[in-house]
XYZ file of C-alpha atoms in Angstrom:
717
model
C -32.432 2.907 0.742
C -32.923 0.505 -2.141
C -36.305 -0.664 -3.382
C -36.840 -3.812 -1.277
C -40.223 -4.839 -2.768
C -40.589 -8.594 -2.844
C -42.373 -10.447 -5.642
C -44.593 -13.090 -4.100
C -44.680 -15.469 -7.092
C -41.172 -16.014 -8.465
C -41.625 -16.962 -12.106
C -39.528 -16.632 -15.243
C -40.944 -17.626 -18.639
C -38.511 -19.420 -20.921
C -40.265 -20.146 -24.213
C -42.697 -22.962 -23.429
C -41.031 -23.676 -20.080
C -41.135 -21.760 -16.827
C -39.568 -21.959 -13.423
C -41.877 -21.622 -10.442
C -40.653 -21.697 -6.874
C -37.403 -23.293 -8.008
C -39.098 -26.184 -9.845
C -39.499 -26.471 -13.594
C -42.518 -27.558 -15.644
C -42.808 -27.924 -19.387
C -45.345 -28.887 -22.005
C -44.358 -31.481 -24.565
C -45.427 -32.626 -27.978
C -44.620 -35.816 -29.774
C -43.843 -39.158 -28.274
C -41.123 -38.369 -25.696
C -40.490 -36.218 -22.640
C -37.911 -33.551 -23.431
C -34.888 -33.333 -21.113
C -35.140 -30.699 -18.369
C -33.411 -27.428 -19.104
C -29.825 -27.036 -17.895
C -29.682 -24.640 -14.959
C -26.865 -22.454 -13.646
C -26.176 -22.942 -9.956
C -25.412 -19.874 -7.842
C -24.377 -20.557 -4.244
C -22.809 -18.873 -1.232
C -23.474 -17.793 2.336
C -25.307 -14.979 4.093
C -23.812 -13.158 7.088
C -25.191 -10.147 8.946
C -25.006 -8.282 12.268
C -26.844 -10.383 14.802
C -26.781 -13.439 12.569
C -30.120 -15.202 12.334
C -31.801 -12.820 14.768
C -32.093 -9.794 12.535
C -30.442 -7.616 9.935
C -31.205 -4.515 11.978
C -29.353 -3.361 15.109
C -29.845 -6.224 17.623
C -30.364 -5.820 21.347
C -27.941 -7.224 23.905
C -30.223 -10.237 24.420
C -30.406 -10.826 20.683
C -26.623 -10.577 20.347
C -26.112 -13.159 23.105
C -28.671 -15.454 21.490
C -27.019 -15.025 18.096
C -23.715 -16.238 19.478
C -25.362 -19.557 20.355
C -27.241 -20.107 17.101
C -24.470 -19.314 14.642
C -20.691 -19.593 14.484
C -18.690 -16.585 13.273
C -18.760 -17.144 9.529
C -17.365 -13.783 8.514
C -14.163 -12.847 10.257
C -13.741 -9.428 8.644
C -16.138 -7.563 10.960
C -16.777 -8.511 14.571
C -20.397 -9.218 15.519
C -21.243 -10.466 12.025
C -22.496 -14.069 12.064
C -24.056 -16.480 9.617
C -27.816 -15.981 9.492
C -28.729 -19.600 10.135
C -31.650 -21.391 8.485
C -34.796 -20.104 6.842
C -33.730 -16.733 5.397
C -35.214 -16.115 1.945
C -32.619 -15.499 -0.772
C -33.680 -14.193 -4.197
C -31.773 -13.743 -7.436
C -33.143 -10.607 -9.120
C -32.277 -8.044 -11.750
C -31.984 -4.368 -10.747
C -31.684 -1.085 -12.593
C -29.008 1.575 -12.085
C -30.995 3.001 -9.154
C -31.048 -0.372 -7.402
C -34.749 -1.046 -7.977
C -35.921 -4.533 -8.940
C -36.649 -5.175 -12.623
C -39.195 -7.892 -13.420
C -39.900 -11.060 -11.481
C -37.616 -12.969 -9.141
C -35.351 -15.128 -11.299
C -34.681 -17.846 -8.719
C -35.127 -18.293 -4.989
C -33.866 -20.398 -2.097
C -33.652 -20.395 1.684
C -30.559 -20.615 3.837
C -29.479 -23.761 5.642
C -28.525 -24.019 9.317
C -25.042 -22.743 8.467
C -26.337 -19.717 6.569
C -25.567 -21.254 3.165
C -27.841 -21.055 0.141
C -27.942 -22.660 -3.284
C -30.279 -21.664 -6.104
C -30.631 -22.572 -9.763
C -30.789 -19.800 -12.330
C -32.298 -20.632 -15.730
C -30.299 -21.995 -18.620
C -28.202 -19.301 -20.247
C -27.951 -17.111 -17.165
C -24.726 -15.087 -17.184
C -23.495 -13.223 -14.076
C -23.360 -9.447 -14.461
C -23.530 -6.147 -12.537
C -27.299 -5.906 -13.171
C -27.991 -8.995 -11.044
C -28.027 -9.201 -7.260
C -28.554 -11.841 -4.607
C -30.908 -10.252 -2.090
C -31.529 -11.829 1.337
C -34.610 -10.752 3.309
C -34.235 -10.400 7.072
C -36.413 -9.640 10.059
C -38.184 -6.290 10.379
C -38.258 -5.801 6.604
C -34.471 -5.382 6.358
C -32.503 -6.803 3.441
C -28.900 -7.337 2.414
C -27.508 -7.980 -1.044
C -24.507 -8.701 -3.236
C -23.805 -8.142 -6.938
C -23.551 -11.351 -8.938
C -20.202 -11.311 -10.752
C -19.678 -15.089 -10.584
C -21.596 -18.199 -9.561
C -20.140 -18.043 -6.034
C -21.638 -15.079 -4.173
C -21.389 -14.353 -0.446
C -23.840 -11.820 0.983
C -22.643 -9.716 3.916
C -22.289 -6.053 4.986
C -19.290 -5.558 2.686
C -21.173 -6.857 -0.354
C -24.136 -4.675 0.657
C -21.928 -1.583 0.827
C -20.272 -2.467 -2.500
C -23.669 -2.897 -4.153
C -24.706 0.513 -2.834
C -21.483 1.986 -4.231
C -22.279 0.507 -7.661
C -25.685 2.196 -7.514
C -24.199 5.549 -6.546
C -21.276 5.366 -9.000
C -22.595 3.906 -12.258
C -25.399 5.582 -14.182
C -25.497 2.758 -16.737
C -24.923 -0.807 -15.527
C -24.405 -1.887 -19.126
C -21.054 -0.077 -19.175
C -19.819 -1.793 -16.001
C -17.983 -5.132 -16.159
C -17.804 -7.897 -13.587
C -14.118 -7.094 -13.047
C -14.980 -3.488 -12.262
C -17.626 -4.543 -9.760
C -15.084 -6.896 -8.173
C -12.657 -3.973 -7.926
C -15.316 -1.990 -6.054
C -15.989 -4.967 -3.770
C -12.274 -5.331 -3.027
C -11.951 -1.594 -2.364
C -14.710 -1.767 0.243
C -13.235 -4.949 1.691
C -9.861 -3.216 2.104
C -11.327 -0.659 4.529
C -13.469 -3.133 6.488
C -10.961 -3.160 9.343
C -10.790 0.630 9.483
C -14.178 1.176 11.125
C -15.748 0.247 14.458
C -18.847 -1.896 13.807
C -20.128 -1.890 17.407
C -23.914 -1.545 17.629
C -24.478 -1.128 13.898
C -27.082 -3.011 11.894
C -26.755 -3.801 8.200
C -27.766 -0.397 6.830
C -25.668 1.556 9.352
C -22.680 -0.738 8.889
C -22.925 -0.593 5.088
C -23.156 3.206 5.293
C -20.052 3.305 7.502
C -18.176 1.137 5.021
C -19.237 3.385 2.131
C -18.109 6.487 4.012
C -14.758 4.943 4.847
C -14.230 3.774 1.261
C -14.971 7.303 0.040
C -12.552 8.768 2.614
C -9.734 6.349 1.879
C -7.661 7.821 -0.943
C -6.797 4.519 -2.600
C -10.240 2.902 -2.306
C -12.001 6.038 -3.506
C -9.701 6.274 -6.517
C -10.330 2.638 -7.441
C -14.106 3.091 -7.177
C -14.177 6.291 -9.215
C -11.863 4.885 -11.899
C -14.333 2.120 -12.769
C -16.461 4.626 -14.700
C -13.656 6.665 -16.317
C -12.918 6.483 -20.052
C -9.184 5.773 -20.232
C -8.158 2.142 -20.663
C -4.946 0.220 -20.025
C -4.919 -3.421 -21.121
C -2.331 -6.108 -21.544
C -1.187 -9.608 -20.727
C 0.929 -10.873 -17.844
C 2.996 -13.936 -18.716
C 5.568 -16.099 -17.005
C 9.130 -16.734 -18.132
C 7.821 -19.315 -20.645
C 5.381 -16.757 -22.121
C 2.310 -18.491 -20.624
C -0.417 -16.288 -19.166
C -0.688 -16.133 -15.367
C -4.157 -15.878 -13.824
C -5.184 -13.910 -10.732
C -2.173 -11.597 -10.659
C -3.083 -8.298 -9.007
C -2.704 -5.317 -11.360
C -2.402 -1.839 -9.868
C -2.118 1.499 -11.653
C -0.735 4.384 -9.600
C -0.358 8.088 -10.298
C 3.127 8.877 -11.522
C 5.106 10.969 -9.050
C 3.053 10.459 -5.881
C 2.487 6.724 -6.415
C -1.011 6.513 -4.934
C -3.126 3.705 -6.387
C -5.612 4.874 -9.030
C -7.109 1.578 -10.305
C -6.903 -2.160 -9.664
C -7.924 -5.448 -11.243
C -6.774 -9.081 -11.613
C -5.601 -10.993 -14.643
C -8.007 -13.459 -16.260
C -7.347 -17.168 -16.797
C -5.226 -16.394 -19.880
C -3.249 -13.625 -18.121
C -5.060 -10.738 -19.803
C -6.307 -7.667 -17.962
C -8.046 -4.361 -18.639
C -8.808 -1.462 -16.324
C -10.046 2.114 -16.522
C -8.193 5.281 -15.500
C -8.888 9.001 -15.965
C -7.766 10.457 -19.287
C -5.390 13.415 -19.406
C -7.467 16.563 -18.956
C -10.371 14.896 -17.141
C -11.595 16.876 -14.136
C -10.129 15.878 -10.784
C -12.858 16.309 -8.151
C -10.332 16.195 -5.303
C -8.045 19.001 -6.450
C -10.393 21.042 -8.621
C -7.840 20.697 -11.423
C -7.413 18.083 -14.120
C -5.717 14.699 -14.306
C -2.268 14.504 -15.892
C -2.958 11.076 -17.412
C 0.490 9.967 -16.176
C 0.631 6.576 -14.464
C 2.801 3.632 -13.493
C 1.650 0.014 -13.593
C 2.596 -2.925 -11.393
C 1.848 -6.657 -11.461
C 1.815 -8.207 -7.980
C 1.871 -11.970 -7.850
C 0.197 -13.095 -4.614
C -1.046 -16.419 -5.999
C -0.238 -19.926 -4.741
C 1.604 -22.895 -6.244
C -1.512 -24.245 -7.939
C -1.743 -21.023 -9.939
C 1.968 -20.353 -10.495
C 4.355 -23.114 -9.476
C 7.195 -21.063 -10.957
C 6.860 -18.422 -8.220
C 7.149 -15.584 -10.722
C 8.037 -12.252 -9.165
C 6.038 -9.072 -8.762
C 7.290 -6.323 -11.080
C 6.531 -2.819 -12.361
C 6.222 -2.045 -16.052
C 9.096 -0.496 -17.973
C 10.241 -0.826 -21.565
C 13.360 -2.603 -20.337
C 11.334 -4.981 -18.187
C 13.523 -4.568 -15.098
C 11.614 -2.227 -12.770
C 11.316 -3.889 -9.382
C 10.131 -0.896 -7.382
C 7.797 2.011 -8.061
C 10.584 4.601 -8.254
C 12.005 2.861 -11.318
C 8.627 2.228 -12.946
C 8.325 3.962 -16.312
C 5.629 6.549 -16.889
C 2.587 5.508 -18.950
C 0.632 8.299 -20.642
C -3.127 7.952 -21.161
C -3.814 10.975 -23.348
C -7.188 9.933 -24.801
C -9.699 7.089 -24.894
C -7.538 4.922 -27.158
C -6.558 1.759 -25.295
C -2.959 1.723 -24.067
C -1.420 -1.758 -24.185
C 1.217 -2.761 -21.637
C 2.372 -6.368 -21.357
C 4.567 -7.723 -18.579
C 6.651 -10.891 -18.592
C 7.496 -11.836 -15.020
C 10.798 -13.387 -14.016
C 11.172 -16.496 -11.857
C 11.126 -15.318 -8.265
C 10.695 -16.319 -4.665
C 7.853 -16.193 -2.166
C 7.587 -14.482 1.203
C 4.655 -15.789 3.192
C 3.461 -16.154 6.757
C 0.889 -14.943 9.244
C 0.144 -11.823 11.285
C -1.569 -12.418 14.623
C -2.206 -10.619 17.910
C 0.064 -11.175 20.885
C -1.715 -12.990 23.696
C -4.860 -13.992 21.807
C -3.468 -15.342 18.555
C -6.310 -13.614 16.709
C -5.825 -12.991 12.997
C -5.093 -9.333 12.244
C -6.873 -8.996 8.925
C -6.196 -5.818 6.982
C -2.642 -5.247 8.254
C -0.335 -4.614 5.298
C 2.947 -6.516 5.002
C 5.389 -4.322 3.062
C 8.491 -5.754 1.376
C 11.311 -3.193 0.978
C 14.726 -3.341 -0.626
C 17.077 -3.903 2.287
C 19.810 -1.486 1.210
C 17.831 1.628 0.303
C 14.382 0.865 1.772
C 12.419 1.425 -1.429
C 9.125 -0.543 -1.396
C 9.068 -3.514 -3.764
C 5.737 -5.254 -3.087
C 3.103 -5.664 -0.395
C 0.227 -7.904 0.664
C -2.777 -7.428 2.935
C -3.369 -9.967 5.662
C -6.378 -12.180 4.924
C -9.205 -13.172 7.279
C -7.280 -16.272 8.360
C -4.237 -14.161 9.271
C -2.119 -15.251 6.303
C -0.307 -13.219 3.656
C 1.690 -14.127 0.556
C 3.621 -12.269 -2.146
C 6.311 -13.141 -4.717
C 9.440 -11.022 -5.262
C 12.647 -11.251 -7.286
C 15.590 -12.971 -5.572
C 17.345 -10.546 -3.255
C 17.695 -9.112 0.236
C 14.682 -7.444 1.840
C 13.337 -5.625 4.868
C 9.863 -6.855 5.858
C 7.414 -4.660 7.774
C 3.935 -5.328 9.195
C 2.151 -1.952 9.029
C -1.089 -1.528 10.967
C -3.389 1.345 9.990
C -6.603 -0.468 10.946
C -8.597 0.156 14.148
C -7.092 -2.939 15.767
C -4.849 -1.766 18.660
C -1.642 -3.592 17.743
C 1.675 -1.967 16.939
C 3.339 -1.998 13.540
C 6.499 -4.070 13.553
C 9.724 -4.444 11.581
C 11.091 -7.971 11.305
C 14.407 -8.344 13.159
C 14.608 -12.108 13.576
C 13.306 -11.881 17.138
C 10.490 -9.986 18.825
C 10.460 -7.184 16.262
C 11.581 -3.566 16.297
C 10.269 -0.083 15.517
C 13.486 1.017 13.805
C 14.156 0.039 10.184
C 17.891 0.368 10.765
C 17.642 -2.532 13.226
C 15.601 -4.771 10.934
C 17.141 -8.072 9.896
C 17.748 -8.837 6.222
C 15.543 -11.488 4.654
C 17.364 -13.134 1.753
C 15.352 -15.141 -0.774
C 16.568 -17.250 -3.686
C 14.853 -18.231 -6.928
C 12.188 -20.865 -6.381
C 12.370 -20.634 -2.596
C 9.647 -19.814 -0.088
C 10.463 -17.983 3.132
C 7.997 -17.973 6.024
C 7.890 -14.917 8.290
C 5.278 -14.811 11.034
C 4.505 -11.609 12.920
C 3.001 -11.531 16.411
C 2.100 -7.897 17.010
C 2.140 -6.543 20.550
C -0.381 -4.037 21.869
C 0.467 -0.503 20.803
C -0.695 3.079 20.827
C -2.261 5.023 17.994
C -0.742 8.123 16.435
C -3.359 10.004 14.461
C -4.102 13.506 13.300
C -4.708 15.726 10.316
C -2.818 17.940 7.877
C -4.329 21.190 6.645
C -2.904 23.952 4.498
C -4.585 27.301 4.938
C -7.609 25.521 6.387
C -7.876 23.039 3.488
C -7.351 19.319 4.085
C -4.198 17.953 2.443
C -4.891 14.623 0.733
C -2.257 11.955 0.133
C 0.546 13.636 2.072
C 3.191 11.379 3.568
C 3.708 11.468 7.324
C 7.151 10.211 8.336
C 7.630 8.757 11.823
C 11.125 8.245 13.247
C 12.101 6.512 16.458
C 13.361 9.155 18.902
C 15.624 6.795 20.814
C 17.887 5.387 19.502
C 16.727 7.237 16.399
C 15.934 5.891 12.977
C 13.026 5.500 10.542
C 9.975 3.734 11.960
C 7.039 4.212 9.572
C 5.499 6.338 6.820
C 1.771 6.760 6.261
C -0.440 8.888 3.977
C -3.364 11.148 4.777
C -6.832 10.233 3.492
C -9.213 12.483 1.546
C -10.130 14.356 4.734
C -6.455 15.014 5.452
C -6.433 12.479 8.306
C -3.879 9.779 9.084
C -3.561 6.885 11.551
C -0.841 4.409 12.495
C -0.309 2.068 15.471
C 3.188 2.092 16.987
C 5.126 0.433 19.775
C 5.272 2.326 23.096
C 8.118 4.844 22.667
C 8.781 8.486 21.836
C 8.909 9.505 18.175
C 9.817 12.313 15.817
C 7.120 13.057 13.273
C 7.630 14.948 9.994
C 4.836 16.008 7.677
C 4.427 18.563 4.912
C 7.634 20.421 5.788
C 6.731 20.534 9.472
C 7.936 18.495 12.435
C 7.385 17.524 16.043
C 10.469 16.128 17.690
C 8.969 14.502 20.772
C 5.672 12.639 20.504
C 5.157 10.486 23.610
C 3.437 7.177 22.867
C 4.725 5.424 25.980
C 1.398 5.387 27.852
C -1.439 6.554 25.586
C -2.668 7.321 22.085
C -1.656 10.722 20.712
C -3.227 13.138 18.244
C -0.830 15.316 16.255
C -2.212 17.826 13.763
C -0.136 19.804 11.271
C -1.539 23.125 10.123
C 0.347 25.628 8.020
C 0.683 27.241 4.657
C 3.638 25.575 2.955
C 5.851 26.068 -0.061
C 7.368 23.500 -2.396
C 10.956 23.092 -3.577
C 11.191 20.937 -6.695
C 13.912 19.718 -9.036
C 14.750 17.211 -11.755
C 17.829 15.080 -11.106
C 20.003 13.716 -13.903
C 23.463 12.215 -14.329
C 26.302 13.585 -16.420
C 24.928 11.808 -19.485
C 21.521 13.459 -19.151
C 19.710 10.345 -17.901
C 17.233 10.772 -15.021
C 18.338 9.676 -11.557
C 15.627 7.923 -9.561
C 15.482 6.495 -6.019
C 17.420 9.495 -4.730
C 16.637 11.237 -1.456
C 16.053 14.982 -1.773
C 16.693 16.118 1.824
C 15.884 19.553 3.207
C 17.587 21.422 6.083
C 17.259 24.889 7.594
C 20.311 27.159 7.937
C 21.088 25.687 11.371
C 21.286 22.278 9.649
C 18.113 21.058 11.329
C 16.626 18.250 9.256
C 13.172 19.015 7.782
C 12.395 15.829 5.836
C 12.911 14.200 2.447
C 11.197 12.904 -0.675
C 12.412 10.399 -3.273
C 12.888 11.080 -6.985
C 10.756 9.280 -9.584
C 11.944 7.361 -12.639
C 12.092 10.646 -14.621
C 14.223 12.253 -11.897
C 11.520 14.635 -10.675
C 11.090 15.285 -6.959
C 9.228 17.769 -4.730
C 9.746 18.538 -1.041
C 7.613 20.844 1.152
C 8.498 23.364 3.854
C 6.549 25.652 6.181
C 9.533 27.987 6.510
C 9.767 31.079 4.357
C 13.485 31.692 4.756
C 16.654 30.034 3.502
C 17.047 26.281 3.079
C 19.837 23.855 2.321
C 19.290 20.912 -0.016
C 21.195 17.654 0.260
C 20.880 15.055 -2.499
C 21.794 11.689 -1.012
C 22.213 8.454 -2.967
C 22.353 5.615 -0.449
C 22.611 2.827 -2.996
C 25.061 1.810 -5.701
C 24.634 4.183 -8.670
C 26.576 5.890 -11.445
C 25.820 9.395 -10.145
C 27.150 10.749 -6.869
C 25.504 12.521 -3.934
C 25.659 16.310 -3.863
C 24.842 19.454 -1.905
C 22.960 22.073 -3.927
C 24.532 23.623 -5.986
C 27.496 21.305 -6.688
C 28.966 21.471 -3.168
C 30.336 18.688 -0.956
C 29.846 20.467 2.369
C 26.383 21.039 3.808
C 27.539 24.326 5.350
C 28.503 25.626 1.880
C 25.174 24.822 0.237
C 23.737 27.419 -2.120
C 20.769 28.685 -0.123
C 17.254 28.265 -1.453
C 14.859 30.971 -0.274
C 11.089 30.354 -0.217
C 9.998 33.848 0.882
C 8.440 34.341 -2.540
C 6.601 30.999 -2.589
C 7.351 27.769 -4.429
C 10.832 27.342 -5.881
C 11.651 25.248 -8.962
C 15.375 24.489 -9.100
C 15.119 23.038 -12.584
C 17.543 20.359 -13.768
C 20.334 19.422 -11.352
C 23.175 17.434 -12.936
C 24.859 15.162 -10.429
C 28.565 14.312 -10.652
C 29.872 10.909 -11.667
C 30.044 8.703 -8.615
C 31.820 5.840 -6.966
C 30.452 3.576 -4.264
C 31.532 3.773 -0.629
C 30.310 0.747 1.292
C 31.206 -1.415 4.248
C 30.076 -3.003 7.490
C 30.432 -1.871 11.096
C 31.210 -4.519 13.720
C 31.106 -4.332 17.523
C 34.245 -6.403 18.109
C 37.934 -5.749 17.585
C 39.734 -6.036 14.262
C 38.910 -9.263 12.471
C 35.900 -10.115 14.666
C 32.897 -10.087 12.309
C 30.537 -11.958 14.616
C 28.506 -8.939 15.783
C 27.485 -6.347 13.182
C 25.971 -3.109 14.509
C 22.777 -1.644 13.061
C 21.690 2.004 13.272
C 25.318 3.220 13.486
C 26.055 6.658 11.972
C 28.666 6.902 9.233
C 29.465 10.529 8.323
C 31.532 11.645 5.328
C 33.516 14.904 5.653
C 35.180 16.790 2.821
C 37.674 19.651 2.809
C 38.712 18.997 6.407
C 38.207 16.704 9.362
C 36.012 18.918 11.560
C 32.248 18.700 11.994
C 31.855 21.839 9.869
C 33.177 19.811 6.918
C 30.223 17.420 6.971
C 29.087 16.291 3.542
C 26.512 13.592 4.218
C 25.617 10.929 6.757
C 24.000 7.506 6.583
C 23.143 4.861 9.184
C 23.979 1.193 8.983
C 21.220 -1.350 8.380
C 20.330 -4.268 10.604
C 23.234 -6.329 9.250
C 25.714 -3.518 9.959
C 26.109 -2.563 6.300
C 25.964 0.878 4.715
C 26.085 2.220 1.142
C 26.709 5.702 -0.250
C 27.528 6.821 -3.775
C 29.832 9.876 -3.714
C 31.630 12.069 -6.246
C 35.063 10.731 -7.097
C 37.755 12.135 -4.809
C 39.626 11.723 -1.541
C 37.650 12.458 1.617
C 39.534 13.723 4.637
C 37.409 11.776 7.100
C 34.771 9.095 7.325
C 33.565 9.594 10.888
C 32.193 6.577 12.748
C 29.788 8.211 15.190
C 28.639 5.755 17.839
C 27.183 6.463 21.270
C 30.326 5.720 23.316
C 33.137 7.122 21.216
C 34.071 8.293 17.751
C 36.418 6.466 15.447
C 37.978 8.049 12.387
C 38.759 6.542 9.012
C 40.853 9.203 7.284
C 41.888 9.876 3.678
C 39.365 7.599 1.997
C 39.537 7.643 -1.805
C 36.437 7.044 -3.902
C 36.944 6.250 -7.608
C 34.256 6.841 -10.244
C 32.495 3.647 -11.352
C 34.380 1.650 -8.699
C 33.711 0.464 -5.152
C 35.685 1.364 -2.042
C 34.981 -0.769 1.030
C 35.577 0.608 4.517
C 34.837 -1.873 7.302
C 34.992 -0.557 10.845
C 35.616 -2.466 14.089
C 34.232 -0.473 16.987
C 35.990 -2.551 19.633
C 39.398 -1.081 18.815
C 38.465 1.758 16.396
C 40.070 -0.056 13.460
C 39.352 0.807 9.810
C 39.977 -1.785 7.113
C 39.965 -0.216 3.640
C 39.708 -2.108 0.353
C 41.220 -1.396 -2.124
């Protein structure tokens, strides 16, 4: 608990002038009255559980009364209302322990709507050492750090202020931007807890606990006091700085966010990250100092009328997803400078609300993925008013509303209609330079899949859990475990296949109730570095693992340096398939250099982790096309989620090389080694069509369109 002592006489001496109770008085000499000192206005609102009744846990009667005396001013947490009139609000200075230093600087009381406005003395500059503290009934108090002249006081600001106290030993080393990053980190988890029956202190404590448990939020908080620094400037296509662009630094290889900030008015930014060799409290090891950096433009027209796109940093300036982002090394405390010049882009915007009630679903994340290969490009959290907004480069995208909050509404993939839980049935969203596309989501009630992952009894942090639709089959969602090894996702009523940490459950029934699914095993890792024939790394490539019966175990995606790691709980033989389901110069492969899964060189994990070293992929050509439901020439009805299987060395199932499913627009893409393939099998639910003797030429594209109505293949060239 902070020191809540209240100074009865608020007074600040300023030379021969002083401020008392918000009024100023001065002595004068000579013939005239000197002008009053210029003050600095600080204003905002105060919201708390129970509103004007109390800051402590209110009774049922008090809660009912509070609903009549104050409108919901803070939408982030239910039961939090504006405090109404007459609450004392003080501007004070505090030390690193949160205790008040000196007299009250300025004071005010709230209006009927819970608003306050006070005048700080001339020369006052916002900083982490200042707080706005509101005094409530029963001796309770609630506060916010003053990082600007607009300061709202609520349970989130209270929790963030407590985090500052517990994190920083010297407030002089903390900047306003770093405090804002802490505030935003706490705000991000505000929808992940149940606030029922909690007063200010209990609710703030719950928020702090959740922020510490959440991998991303905890990383952001801890990074504010680390010694590595990355700075730079974000500019538009005319080299002018862009303000309020979100900057995120993620760990290279696992892509979890490590630090966040926003660009200043001139487009500059600075943030802290751990230096290579710093101790990692989560793993017991040390930090690699290897990061990637992204600039996410979620601003409006008044800030960036050019709609400049979100991008990741690379020396070539063309990284549009995290898998192509170039590694940034922070080896010591010397500032690393990384500038980004954003290209003209397009905006995807809209709202996310609850089916039936129309309530805003704050905290849901809208994820924008490349339509062809599903790699994430950008994302945006839904705001308190239900809106979201993010800029991307012109292109074709898959848009997903992912719900990991406590709100019981199912995640949804945009399909142009009522939504779907299968990415392969999602509709493409095409955006052009300078355009704005509006996509609104109305999420239906769903069921929660949650659980934990442990390895030898130890919680596994940051592990991806992959959820596939069981019928008709196809990718639904992916989610990561928190620092306690726990995960949570809301899904549509259906049965699912769930893969995590080399383990799997092939029938999880979410048709009638929530389900808990824990994974517990000791696992091994199979790792490799993928490169093309010229020695360049191959990124965005799926490293897929199978057992010897060709049962699928899961996949991971290679980073910009070609590195990739996949896990397995099996100690026997494995088969590795390297699938490139996008246009690329390198072709797919079966380890080691095979084009039949059955002929894969087996990888045995009986002795523990296996490092396969560098795998050089063959030169490739692109096989692409579209599958249609009608007869030859009828392109009116493309089919999504349709299996296209390539066979080599024969036409039988034993000759299977690789398989991909069509997207929501019926299209598919594979890059294969140059050669002639005996069969491209079109595997639908009612019959199987064959496209035989398909030739793929290196650095060229072969198009095979298929008409399911009459089993017709149209090959070009």
